[in-house]
PDB file of C-alpha atoms and ligand atoms in Angstrom:
ATOM      1  CA  VAL A 165      18.753  64.890 -34.933  1.00  0.00           C
ATOM      2  CA  ALA A 166      18.249  61.936 -32.607  1.00  0.00           C
ATOM      3  CA  THR A 167      14.728  62.925 -32.389  1.00  0.00           C
ATOM      4  CA  ALA A 168      14.148  63.390 -36.204  1.00  0.00           C
ATOM      5  CA  ARG A 169      15.582  59.633 -36.466  1.00  0.00           C
ATOM      6  CA  ARG A 170      13.305  58.337 -33.819  1.00  0.00           C
ATOM      7  CA  LEU A 171      10.206  60.035 -35.408  1.00  0.00           C
ATOM      8  CA  ARG A 172      11.379  58.665 -38.862  1.00  0.00           C
ATOM      9  CA  ALA A 173      11.529  55.175 -37.076  1.00  0.00           C
ATOM     10  CA  GLY A 174       8.154  55.533 -35.589  1.00  0.00           C
ATOM     11  CA  ALA A 175       6.592  56.782 -38.977  1.00  0.00           C
ATOM     12  CA  GLY A 176       8.140  53.920 -40.894  1.00  0.00           C
ATOM     13  CA  ARG A 177       6.729  51.399 -38.233  1.00  0.00           C
ATOM     14  CA  LEU A 178       3.204  52.762 -38.474  1.00  0.00           C
ATOM     15  CA  VAL A 179       3.511  52.629 -42.656  1.00  0.00           C
ATOM     16  CA  GLN A 180       4.546  48.913 -41.897  1.00  0.00           C
ATOM     17  CA  ARG A 181       1.667  48.109 -39.738  1.00  0.00           C
ATOM     18  CA  ALA A 182      -0.876  49.690 -41.954  1.00  0.00           C
ATOM     19  CA  GLY A 183       0.863  47.846 -44.721  1.00  0.00           C
ATOM     20  CA  GLU A 184       0.465  44.487 -42.723  1.00  0.00           C
ATOM     21  CA  ARG A 185      -3.156  45.215 -41.772  1.00  0.00           C
ATOM     22  CA  ALA A 186      -4.435  46.081 -45.341  1.00  0.00           C
ATOM     23  CA  VAL A 187      -2.682  42.623 -46.497  1.00  0.00           C
ATOM     24  CA  GLY A 188      -4.577  40.808 -43.615  1.00  0.00           C
ATOM     25  CA  TRP A 189      -4.041  37.714 -42.161  1.00  0.00           C
ATOM     26  CA  GLY A 190      -2.532  39.332 -38.967  1.00  0.00           C
ATOM     27  CA  ARG A 191       0.681  38.981 -41.002  1.00  0.00           C
ATOM     28  CA  ARG A 192       4.129  40.315 -39.777  1.00  0.00           C
ATOM     29  CA  LEU A 193       6.057  40.805 -43.066  1.00  0.00           C
ATOM     30  CA  ALA A 194       9.718  40.910 -43.313  1.00  0.00           C
ATOM     31  CA  SER A 195       9.671  44.264 -45.667  1.00  0.00           C
ATOM     32  CA  PRO A 196       7.322  47.145 -46.117  1.00  0.00           C
ATOM     33  CA  VAL A 197       4.513  46.700 -48.357  1.00  0.00           C
ATOM     34  CA  PRO A 198       4.941  48.942 -51.534  1.00  0.00           C
ATOM     35  CA  LEU A 199       1.620  50.944 -52.514  1.00  0.00           C
ATOM     36  CA  ARG A 200       2.465  50.095 -56.210  1.00  0.00           C
ATOM     37  CA  GLY A 201       1.575  46.464 -56.835  1.00  0.00           C
ATOM     38  CA  PHE A 202      -0.440  46.006 -53.672  1.00  0.00           C
ATOM     39  CA  HIS A 203      -2.444  43.439 -55.486  1.00  0.00           C
ATOM     40  CA  ARG A 204       0.561  41.131 -55.457  1.00  0.00           C
ATOM     41  CA  TYR A 205       0.813  41.272 -51.999  1.00  0.00           C
ATOM     42  CA  ALA A 206      -2.707  40.947 -51.193  1.00  0.00           C
ATOM     43  CA  VAL A 207      -2.844  37.654 -53.080  1.00  0.00           C
ATOM     44  CA  GLY A 208      -0.098  36.246 -50.481  1.00  0.00           C
ATOM     45  CA  GLY A 209       3.086  37.711 -51.938  1.00  0.00           C
ATOM     46  CA  MET A 210       5.859  35.521 -53.249  1.00  0.00           C
ATOM     47  CA  TRP A 211       4.591  36.969 -56.675  1.00  0.00           C
ATOM     48  CA  GLU A 212       6.876  35.042 -59.132  1.00  0.00           C
ATOM     49  CA  GLU A 213       7.789  32.152 -57.174  1.00  0.00           C
ATOM     50  CA  MET A 214       4.238  30.951 -56.014  1.00  0.00           C
ATOM     51  CA  GLY A 215       2.964  31.934 -59.536  1.00  0.00           C
ATOM     52  CA  ARG A 216       5.669  29.905 -61.474  1.00  0.00           C
ATOM     53  CA  HIS A 217       5.203  26.976 -58.862  1.00  0.00           C
ATOM     54  CA  GLN A 218       1.520  26.654 -59.523  1.00  0.00           C
ATOM     55  CA  LEU A 219       2.383  25.926 -63.323  1.00  0.00           C
ATOM     56  CA  ASP A 220       5.490  23.524 -62.516  1.00  0.00           C
ATOM     57  CA  PHE A 221       3.313  21.677 -59.923  1.00  0.00           C
ATOM     58  CA  LEU A 222       0.176  21.120 -62.477  1.00  0.00           C
ATOM     59  CA  VAL A 223       2.570  20.172 -65.538  1.00  0.00           C
ATOM     60  CA  GLY A 224       4.158  17.525 -63.052  1.00  0.00           C
ATOM     61  CA  GLN A 225       0.605  16.357 -62.483  1.00  0.00           C
ATOM     62  CA  GLY A 226       0.018  15.961 -66.210  1.00  0.00           C
ATOM     63  CA  LEU A 227      -1.318  19.160 -67.138  1.00  0.00           C
ATOM     64  CA  ARG A 228      -1.253  19.685 -70.897  1.00  0.00           C
ATOM     65  CA  PRO A 229      -1.432  22.800 -73.242  1.00  0.00           C
ATOM     66  CA  GLY A 230      -4.731  21.395 -74.772  1.00  0.00           C
ATOM     67  CA  ASP A 231      -6.468  21.176 -71.391  1.00  0.00           C
ATOM     68  CA  ARG A 232      -9.135  23.584 -70.099  1.00  0.00           C
ATOM     69  CA  LEU A 233      -8.474  24.783 -66.615  1.00  0.00           C
ATOM     70  CA  LEU A 234     -10.580  26.692 -64.123  1.00  0.00           C
ATOM     71  CA  ASP A 235      -8.621  28.618 -61.441  1.00  0.00           C
ATOM     72  CA  VAL A 236     -10.835  28.964 -58.522  1.00  0.00           C
ATOM     73  CA  GLY A 237     -10.004  31.989 -56.388  1.00  0.00           C
ATOM     74  CA  CYS A 238      -7.567  33.270 -59.175  1.00  0.00           C
ATOM     75  CA  GLY A 239      -7.179  36.762 -57.534  1.00  0.00           C
ATOM     76  CA  SER A 240      -4.782  38.949 -59.560  1.00  0.00           C
ATOM     77  CA  LEU A 241      -3.632  36.001 -61.574  1.00  0.00           C
ATOM     78  CA  ARG A 242      -0.591  35.201 -59.787  1.00  0.00           C
ATOM     79  CA  GLY A 243      -0.545  31.761 -60.997  1.00  0.00           C
ATOM     80  CA  GLY A 244      -3.068  32.662 -63.863  1.00  0.00           C
ATOM     81  CA  LEU A 245      -0.357  34.374 -65.889  1.00  0.00           C
ATOM     82  CA  HIS A 246       1.622  31.236 -66.011  1.00  0.00           C
ATOM     83  CA  LEU A 247      -0.950  29.051 -66.816  1.00  0.00           C
ATOM     84  CA  ILE A 248      -2.361  31.375 -69.261  1.00  0.00           C
ATOM     85  CA  GLY A 249       1.056  31.525 -70.994  1.00  0.00           C
ATOM     86  CA  TYR A 250       1.222  27.578 -70.950  1.00  0.00           C
ATOM     87  CA  LEU A 251      -2.216  26.687 -72.075  1.00  0.00           C
ATOM     88  CA  ASP A 252      -3.520  26.945 -75.540  1.00  0.00           C
ATOM     89  CA  PRO A 253      -5.582  30.147 -76.451  1.00  0.00           C
ATOM     90  CA  GLY A 254      -9.090  29.976 -74.682  1.00  0.00           C
ATOM     91  CA  GLY A 255      -8.008  27.204 -72.018  1.00  0.00           C
ATOM     92  CA  TYR A 256      -7.780  29.262 -68.928  1.00  0.00           C
ATOM     93  CA  TYR A 257     -10.793  30.333 -66.957  1.00  0.00           C
ATOM     94  CA  GLY A 258     -10.503  32.149 -63.580  1.00  0.00           C
ATOM     95  CA  ILE A 259     -13.262  33.043 -61.013  1.00  0.00           C
ATOM     96  CA  ASP A 260     -12.898  35.492 -58.012  1.00  0.00           C
ATOM     97  CA  THR A 261     -15.017  37.072 -55.568  1.00  0.00           C
ATOM     98  CA  SER A 262     -12.961  40.570 -55.565  1.00  0.00           C
ATOM     99  CA  PRO A 263     -13.489  43.009 -58.776  1.00  0.00           C
ATOM    100  CA  LEU A 264     -10.328  44.673 -57.715  1.00  0.00           C
ATOM    101  CA  LEU A 265      -7.878  41.838 -57.969  1.00  0.00           C
ATOM    102  CA  LEU A 266      -9.407  40.696 -61.150  1.00  0.00           C
ATOM    103  CA  ALA A 267      -9.135  44.494 -62.422  1.00  0.00           C
ATOM    104  CA  ALA A 268      -5.337  44.243 -61.316  1.00  0.00           C
ATOM    105  CA  GLY A 269      -5.125  40.647 -62.885  1.00  0.00           C
ATOM    106  CA  ARG A 270      -6.332  42.065 -66.145  1.00  0.00           C
ATOM    107  CA  ARG A 271      -3.738  44.889 -65.969  1.00  0.00           C
ATOM    108  CA  GLU A 272      -0.938  42.254 -65.383  1.00  0.00           C
ATOM    109  CA  LEU A 273      -2.348  40.275 -68.446  1.00  0.00           C
ATOM    110  CA  VAL A 274      -1.761  43.217 -70.640  1.00  0.00           C
ATOM    111  CA  ALA A 275       1.448  44.230 -69.189  1.00  0.00           C
ATOM    112  CA  ALA A 276       2.588  40.473 -69.943  1.00  0.00           C
ATOM    113  CA  GLY A 277       1.289  40.784 -73.512  1.00  0.00           C
ATOM    114  CA  LEU A 278      -0.790  37.511 -72.950  1.00  0.00           C
ATOM    115  CA  GLU A 279      -4.532  39.249 -73.761  1.00  0.00           C
ATOM    116  CA  ALA A 280      -4.302  37.182 -77.367  1.00  0.00           C
ATOM    117  CA  ARG A 281      -4.557  33.908 -75.298  1.00  0.00           C
ATOM    118  CA  ARG A 282      -8.299  35.009 -74.318  1.00  0.00           C
ATOM    119  CA  PRO A 283      -8.603  33.756 -70.701  1.00  0.00           C
ATOM    120  CA  THR A 284     -12.250  33.762 -69.386  1.00  0.00           C
ATOM    121  CA  LEU A 285     -12.533  35.884 -66.224  1.00  0.00           C
ATOM    122  CA  LEU A 286     -15.481  35.938 -63.823  1.00  0.00           C
ATOM    123  CA  GLU A 287     -16.463  37.723 -60.652  1.00  0.00           C
ATOM    124  CA  ASP A 288     -18.572  35.411 -58.438  1.00  0.00           C
ATOM    125  CA  SER A 289     -18.611  34.399 -54.779  1.00  0.00           C
ATOM    126  CA  ASP A 290     -21.074  31.478 -55.048  1.00  0.00           C
ATOM    127  CA  PHE A 291     -18.657  28.957 -56.914  1.00  0.00           C
ATOM    128  CA  ALA A 292     -21.307  29.092 -59.525  1.00  0.00           C
ATOM    129  CA  PHE A 293     -18.857  27.254 -62.186  1.00  0.00           C
ATOM    130  CA  GLY A 294     -21.897  26.482 -64.417  1.00  0.00           C
ATOM    131  CA  ARG A 295     -21.852  30.078 -65.475  1.00  0.00           C
ATOM    132  CA  PHE A 296     -18.851  29.260 -67.563  1.00  0.00           C
ATOM    133  CA  GLY A 297     -21.161  26.733 -69.696  1.00  0.00           C
ATOM    134  CA  THR A 298     -18.279  24.409 -70.045  1.00  0.00           C
ATOM    135  CA  THR A 299     -16.553  21.203 -68.000  1.00  0.00           C
ATOM    136  CA  PHE A 300     -12.930  21.254 -66.988  1.00  0.00           C
ATOM    137  CA  ASP A 301      -9.982  18.940 -67.163  1.00  0.00           C
ATOM    138  CA  VAL A 302      -8.416  20.593 -64.071  1.00  0.00           C
ATOM    139  CA  LEU A 303      -9.438  22.771 -61.405  1.00  0.00           C
ATOM    140  CA  LEU A 304      -7.227  24.575 -59.018  1.00  0.00           C
ATOM    141  CA  ALA A 305      -7.668  26.288 -55.888  1.00  0.00           C
ATOM    142  CA  GLN A 306      -4.506  27.856 -54.499  1.00  0.00           C
ATOM    143  CA  SER A 307      -4.542  29.351 -51.059  1.00  0.00           C
ATOM    144  CA  LEU A 308      -8.520  29.674 -51.282  1.00  0.00           C
ATOM    145  CA  PHE A 309      -9.561  26.871 -48.759  1.00  0.00           C
ATOM    146  CA  SER A 310      -7.409  28.866 -46.304  1.00  0.00           C
ATOM    147  CA  HIS A 311      -9.508  31.747 -46.489  1.00  0.00           C
ATOM    148  CA  LEU A 312     -12.923  29.864 -46.411  1.00  0.00           C
ATOM    149  CA  PRO A 313     -15.099  28.250 -43.541  1.00  0.00           C
ATOM    150  CA  ILE A 314     -15.968  24.636 -44.226  1.00  0.00           C
ATOM    151  CA  ASN A 315     -19.443  25.480 -45.169  1.00  0.00           C
ATOM    152  CA  SER A 316     -18.079  27.307 -48.111  1.00  0.00           C
ATOM    153  CA  ILE A 317     -15.481  24.787 -48.808  1.00  0.00           C
ATOM    154  CA  GLN A 318     -18.553  22.153 -49.029  1.00  0.00           C
ATOM    155  CA  ARG A 319     -20.306  24.249 -51.496  1.00  0.00           C
ATOM    156  CA  CYS A 320     -17.191  24.722 -53.614  1.00  0.00           C
ATOM    157  CA  LEU A 321     -16.567  20.976 -53.773  1.00  0.00           C
ATOM    158  CA  ILE A 322     -20.417  20.313 -54.817  1.00  0.00           C
ATOM    159  CA  GLU A 323     -20.049  22.692 -57.709  1.00  0.00           C
ATOM    160  CA  ALA A 324     -16.633  21.318 -58.657  1.00  0.00           C
ATOM    161  CA  VAL A 325     -18.149  18.113 -59.122  1.00  0.00           C
ATOM    162  CA  ARG A 326     -20.571  19.306 -61.543  1.00  0.00           C
ATOM    163  CA  VAL A 327     -18.086  20.821 -63.971  1.00  0.00           C
ATOM    164  CA  LEU A 328     -15.264  18.380 -63.649  1.00  0.00           C
ATOM    165  CA  ARG A 329     -14.740  16.044 -66.579  1.00  0.00           C
ATOM    166  CA  PRO A 330     -15.171  12.457 -65.638  1.00  0.00           C
ATOM    167  CA  ASP A 331     -11.291  11.887 -65.761  1.00  0.00           C
ATOM    168  CA  GLY A 332     -10.568  15.507 -64.212  1.00  0.00           C
ATOM    169  CA  CYS A 333      -8.808  16.461 -61.352  1.00  0.00           C
ATOM    170  CA  PHE A 334      -9.510  19.375 -58.492  1.00  0.00           C
ATOM    171  CA  TYR A 335      -6.182  20.452 -56.788  1.00  0.00           C
ATOM    172  CA  ALA A 336      -6.790  22.390 -53.939  1.00  0.00           C
ATOM    173  CA  THR A 337      -4.347  23.871 -51.080  1.00  0.00           C
ATOM    174  CA  PHE A 338      -5.161  24.158 -47.386  1.00  0.00           C
ATOM    175  CA  PHE A 339      -3.334  24.687 -44.033  1.00  0.00           C
ATOM    176  CA  GLU A 340      -3.205  21.687 -42.081  1.00  0.00           C
ATOM    177  CA  GLY A 341      -3.755  21.802 -38.305  1.00  0.00           C
ATOM    178  CA  PRO A 342      -5.226  19.998 -35.493  1.00  0.00           C
ATOM    179  CA  ASP A 343      -8.650  18.664 -35.129  1.00  0.00           C
ATOM    180  CA  ALA A 344     -10.607  21.705 -33.534  1.00  0.00           C
ATOM    181  CA  ARG A 345     -12.762  19.352 -31.417  1.00  0.00           C
ATOM    182  CA  ILE A 346      -9.445  18.501 -29.583  1.00  0.00           C
ATOM    183  CA  ASP A 347      -7.320  21.660 -30.013  1.00  0.00           C
ATOM    184  CA  GLN A 348      -8.569  24.791 -30.764  1.00  0.00           C
ATOM    185  CA  ALA A 349      -5.435  26.850 -30.040  1.00  0.00           C
ATOM    186  CA  PRO A 350      -3.900  29.103 -33.066  1.00  0.00           C
ATOM    187  CA  VAL A 351      -0.911  27.672 -35.116  1.00  0.00           C
ATOM    188  CA  ARG A 352       2.146  29.731 -35.834  1.00  0.00           C
ATOM    189  CA  ARG A 353       3.344  29.706 -39.290  1.00  0.00           C
ATOM    190  CA  HIS A 354       6.550  30.852 -40.548  1.00  0.00           C
ATOM    191  CA  ARG A 355       7.847  31.946 -44.056  1.00  0.00           C
ATOM    192  CA  PRO A 356      10.743  33.324 -45.115  1.00  0.00           C
ATOM    193  CA  ASP A 357       8.806  36.733 -45.674  1.00  0.00           C
ATOM    194  CA  ALA A 358       6.019  36.737 -43.102  1.00  0.00           C
ATOM    195  CA  THR A 359       4.987  35.152 -39.897  1.00  0.00           C
ATOM    196  CA  PHE A 360       1.208  34.814 -39.056  1.00  0.00           C
ATOM    197  CA  ALA A 361      -1.105  32.377 -37.254  1.00  0.00           C
ATOM    198  CA  THR A 362      -3.859  29.949 -38.506  1.00  0.00           C
ATOM    199  CA  TYR A 363      -6.862  29.187 -36.706  1.00  0.00           C
ATOM    200  CA  PRO A 364      -9.733  26.466 -36.608  1.00  0.00           C
ATOM    201  CA  ASP A 365     -12.610  29.189 -36.742  1.00  0.00           C
ATOM    202  CA  ARG A 366     -11.332  32.304 -38.399  1.00  0.00           C
ATOM    203  CA  ASP A 367      -9.341  33.392 -41.469  1.00  0.00           C
ATOM    204  CA  PRO A 368      -6.928  32.260 -42.161  1.00  0.00           C
ATOM    205  CA  PHE A 369      -8.415  28.794 -41.377  1.00  0.00           C
ATOM    206  CA  HIS A 370      -6.590  25.182 -40.686  1.00  0.00           C
ATOM    207  CA  TYR A 371      -8.234  21.979 -40.999  1.00  0.00           C
ATOM    208  CA  PRO A 372      -7.293  18.509 -39.891  1.00  0.00           C
ATOM    209  CA  ARG A 373      -6.256  16.083 -42.728  1.00  0.00           C
ATOM    210  CA  ASP A 374      -9.277  13.811 -42.401  1.00  0.00           C
ATOM    211  CA  VAL A 375     -12.030  16.652 -42.678  1.00  0.00           C
ATOM    212  CA  TRP A 376     -11.746  15.901 -46.504  1.00  0.00           C
ATOM    213  CA  ASP A 377     -12.943  12.272 -46.258  1.00  0.00           C
ATOM    214  CA  TRP A 378     -16.102  13.964 -44.186  1.00  0.00           C
ATOM    215  CA  LEU A 379     -16.753  16.557 -46.921  1.00  0.00           C
ATOM    216  CA  CYS A 380     -16.446  14.301 -49.813  1.00  0.00           C
ATOM    217  CA  THR A 381     -18.600  11.442 -48.511  1.00  0.00           C
ATOM    218  CA  GLY A 382     -21.881  11.337 -50.931  1.00  0.00           C
ATOM    219  CA  LEU A 383     -20.375  13.813 -53.213  1.00  0.00           C
ATOM    220  CA  GLY A 384     -18.876  11.603 -55.773  1.00  0.00           C
ATOM    221  CA  LEU A 385     -15.347  12.898 -55.091  1.00  0.00           C
ATOM    222  CA  GLU A 386     -12.408  10.843 -54.128  1.00  0.00           C
ATOM    223  CA  PRO A 387      -9.933  12.809 -51.894  1.00  0.00           C
ATOM    224  CA  ARG A 388      -6.185  12.279 -51.698  1.00  0.00           C
ATOM    225  CA  TYR A 389      -3.730  13.779 -49.668  1.00  0.00           C
ATOM    226  CA  ILE A 390      -0.638  14.901 -51.573  1.00  0.00           C
ATOM    227  CA  GLY A 391       0.815  16.905 -48.754  1.00  0.00           C
ATOM    228  CA  ALA A 392       3.955  19.179 -49.032  1.00  0.00           C
ATOM    229  CA  TRP A 393       3.903  19.911 -53.104  1.00  0.00           C
ATOM    230  CA  GLY A 394       7.542  21.680 -53.232  1.00  0.00           C
ATOM    231  CA  GLY A 395       8.094  25.497 -54.014  1.00  0.00           C
ATOM    232  CA  PRO A 396       7.648  28.113 -51.355  1.00  0.00           C
ATOM    233  CA  SER A 397       4.031  27.230 -50.175  1.00  0.00           C
ATOM    234  CA  ILE A 398       3.442  26.237 -46.607  1.00  0.00           C
ATOM    235  CA  GLN A 399       0.301  24.856 -47.353  1.00  0.00           C
ATOM    236  CA  MET A 400      -0.398  21.074 -48.125  1.00  0.00           C
ATOM    237  CA  MET A 401      -2.047  20.071 -51.365  1.00  0.00           C
ATOM    238  CA  MET A 402      -5.149  17.702 -52.033  1.00  0.00           C
ATOM    239  CA  GLU A 403      -6.228  16.158 -55.015  1.00  0.00           C
ATOM    240  CA  PHE A 404     -10.138  15.377 -55.750  1.00  0.00           C
ATOM    241  CA  ARG A 405     -10.957  12.841 -58.438  1.00  0.00           C
ATOM    242  CA  ARG A 406     -14.534  12.157 -59.734  1.00  0.00           C
ATOM    243  CA  THR A 407     -15.434   8.492 -58.857  1.00  0.00           C
ATOM    244  CA  GLY A 408     -18.306   8.420 -61.145  1.00  0.00           C
TER     245      GLY A 408
HETATM  246  C1  SAM B 153      -4.838  34.185 -51.004  1.00  0.00           C
HETATM  247  S1  SAM B 153      -5.531  34.641 -52.788  1.00  0.00           S
HETATM  248  C2  SAM B 153      -5.096  33.287 -53.825  1.00  0.00           C
HETATM  249  C3  SAM B 153      -5.098  33.823 -55.203  1.00  0.00           C
HETATM  250  C4  SAM B 153      -4.626  32.877 -56.198  1.00  0.00           C
HETATM  251  N1  SAM B 153      -5.193  31.722 -56.179  1.00  0.00           N
HETATM  252  C5  SAM B 153      -3.078  33.118 -56.163  1.00  0.00           C
HETATM  253  O1  SAM B 153      -2.632  31.794 -56.147  1.00  0.00           O
HETATM  254  O2  SAM B 153      -2.402  34.047 -56.394  1.00  0.00           O
HETATM  255  C6  SAM B 153      -7.247  33.948 -52.321  1.00  0.00           C
HETATM  256  C7  SAM B 153      -8.433  34.356 -53.424  1.00  0.00           C
HETATM  257  O3  SAM B 153      -9.631  33.908 -53.162  1.00  0.00           O
HETATM  258  C8  SAM B 153     -10.567  34.774 -53.406  1.00  0.00           C
HETATM  259  N2  SAM B 153     -11.821  34.537 -52.880  1.00  0.00           N
HETATM  260  C9  SAM B 153     -12.207  34.196 -51.559  1.00  0.00           C
HETATM  261  N3  SAM B 153     -13.284  33.892 -51.265  1.00  0.00           N
HETATM  262  C10 SAM B 153     -13.885  33.370 -52.499  1.00  0.00           C
HETATM  263  C11 SAM B 153     -14.970  33.076 -52.937  1.00  0.00           C
HETATM  264  N4  SAM B 153     -16.088  32.715 -52.398  1.00  0.00           N
HETATM  265  N5  SAM B 153     -15.179  32.835 -54.237  1.00  0.00           N
HETATM  266  C12 SAM B 153     -14.121  33.189 -55.156  1.00  0.00           C
HETATM  267  N6  SAM B 153     -13.028  33.614 -54.812  1.00  0.00           N
HETATM  268  C13 SAM B 153     -12.906  33.898 -53.384  1.00  0.00           C
HETATM  269  C14 SAM B 153     -10.011  36.183 -52.982  1.00  0.00           C
HETATM  270  O4  SAM B 153     -10.512  37.291 -53.629  1.00  0.00           O
HETATM  271  C15 SAM B 153      -8.340  35.904 -53.556  1.00  0.00           C
HETATM  272  O5  SAM B 153      -8.331  36.327 -54.685  1.00  0.00           O
END
């Protein structure tokens, strides 16, 4: 009996580690990853709370139902479902590099009965926002920059200026960490559901707060540090406004 129990515990640990490896980031998760609904974990878990909080935050910043919003790195629509439910039909646009997560998002959309709100979803890895053929009041990148090297963030910001309306705003989260020129050590992060590390030079990335001044210079974007933005996120929030 004792051997069977040890074998079961060993198998349980293997399944737990396999789930954590598939979810990525070197995360240690508080509970096992279920096979069904994997797309909810692959975008970071805390499906309901993090999804709802994205809408609450943006409404707090002045988002209105009539606005046109682009969700950059929308994944499986964790925030998207709430935003699609709030915005007028046709007002939500999402872009993501992962066809699997977009497909899962489409399934979530149907399950939530929100198809009639006609979101536009696009698979793309190059931040080619011009492909939508329109401009936006609000851009959101929730937990995207935390997975991108700095050159990709630069490209994203360059493309964002091109589609942001003159009074529009781009909100983006990032892990704040030390300046890599001084300190290259990983930073341990703790959430109720997971622990993991962030790095200056690999995914998940952290960046120092003043990197945004450098990235925005000459782009026509004014960065503003919002910092902690409530809810369950342990990333910090930035606001980027067009200067001209
Ligand atoms: C942590 S998930 C967050 C998803 C979503 N924003 C949310 O809050 O649920 C990061 C997302 O960024 C997407 N992503 C990574 N690189 C990208 C790129 N170059 N262009 C578009 N999406 C990208 C990933 O596929 C993933 O869906």
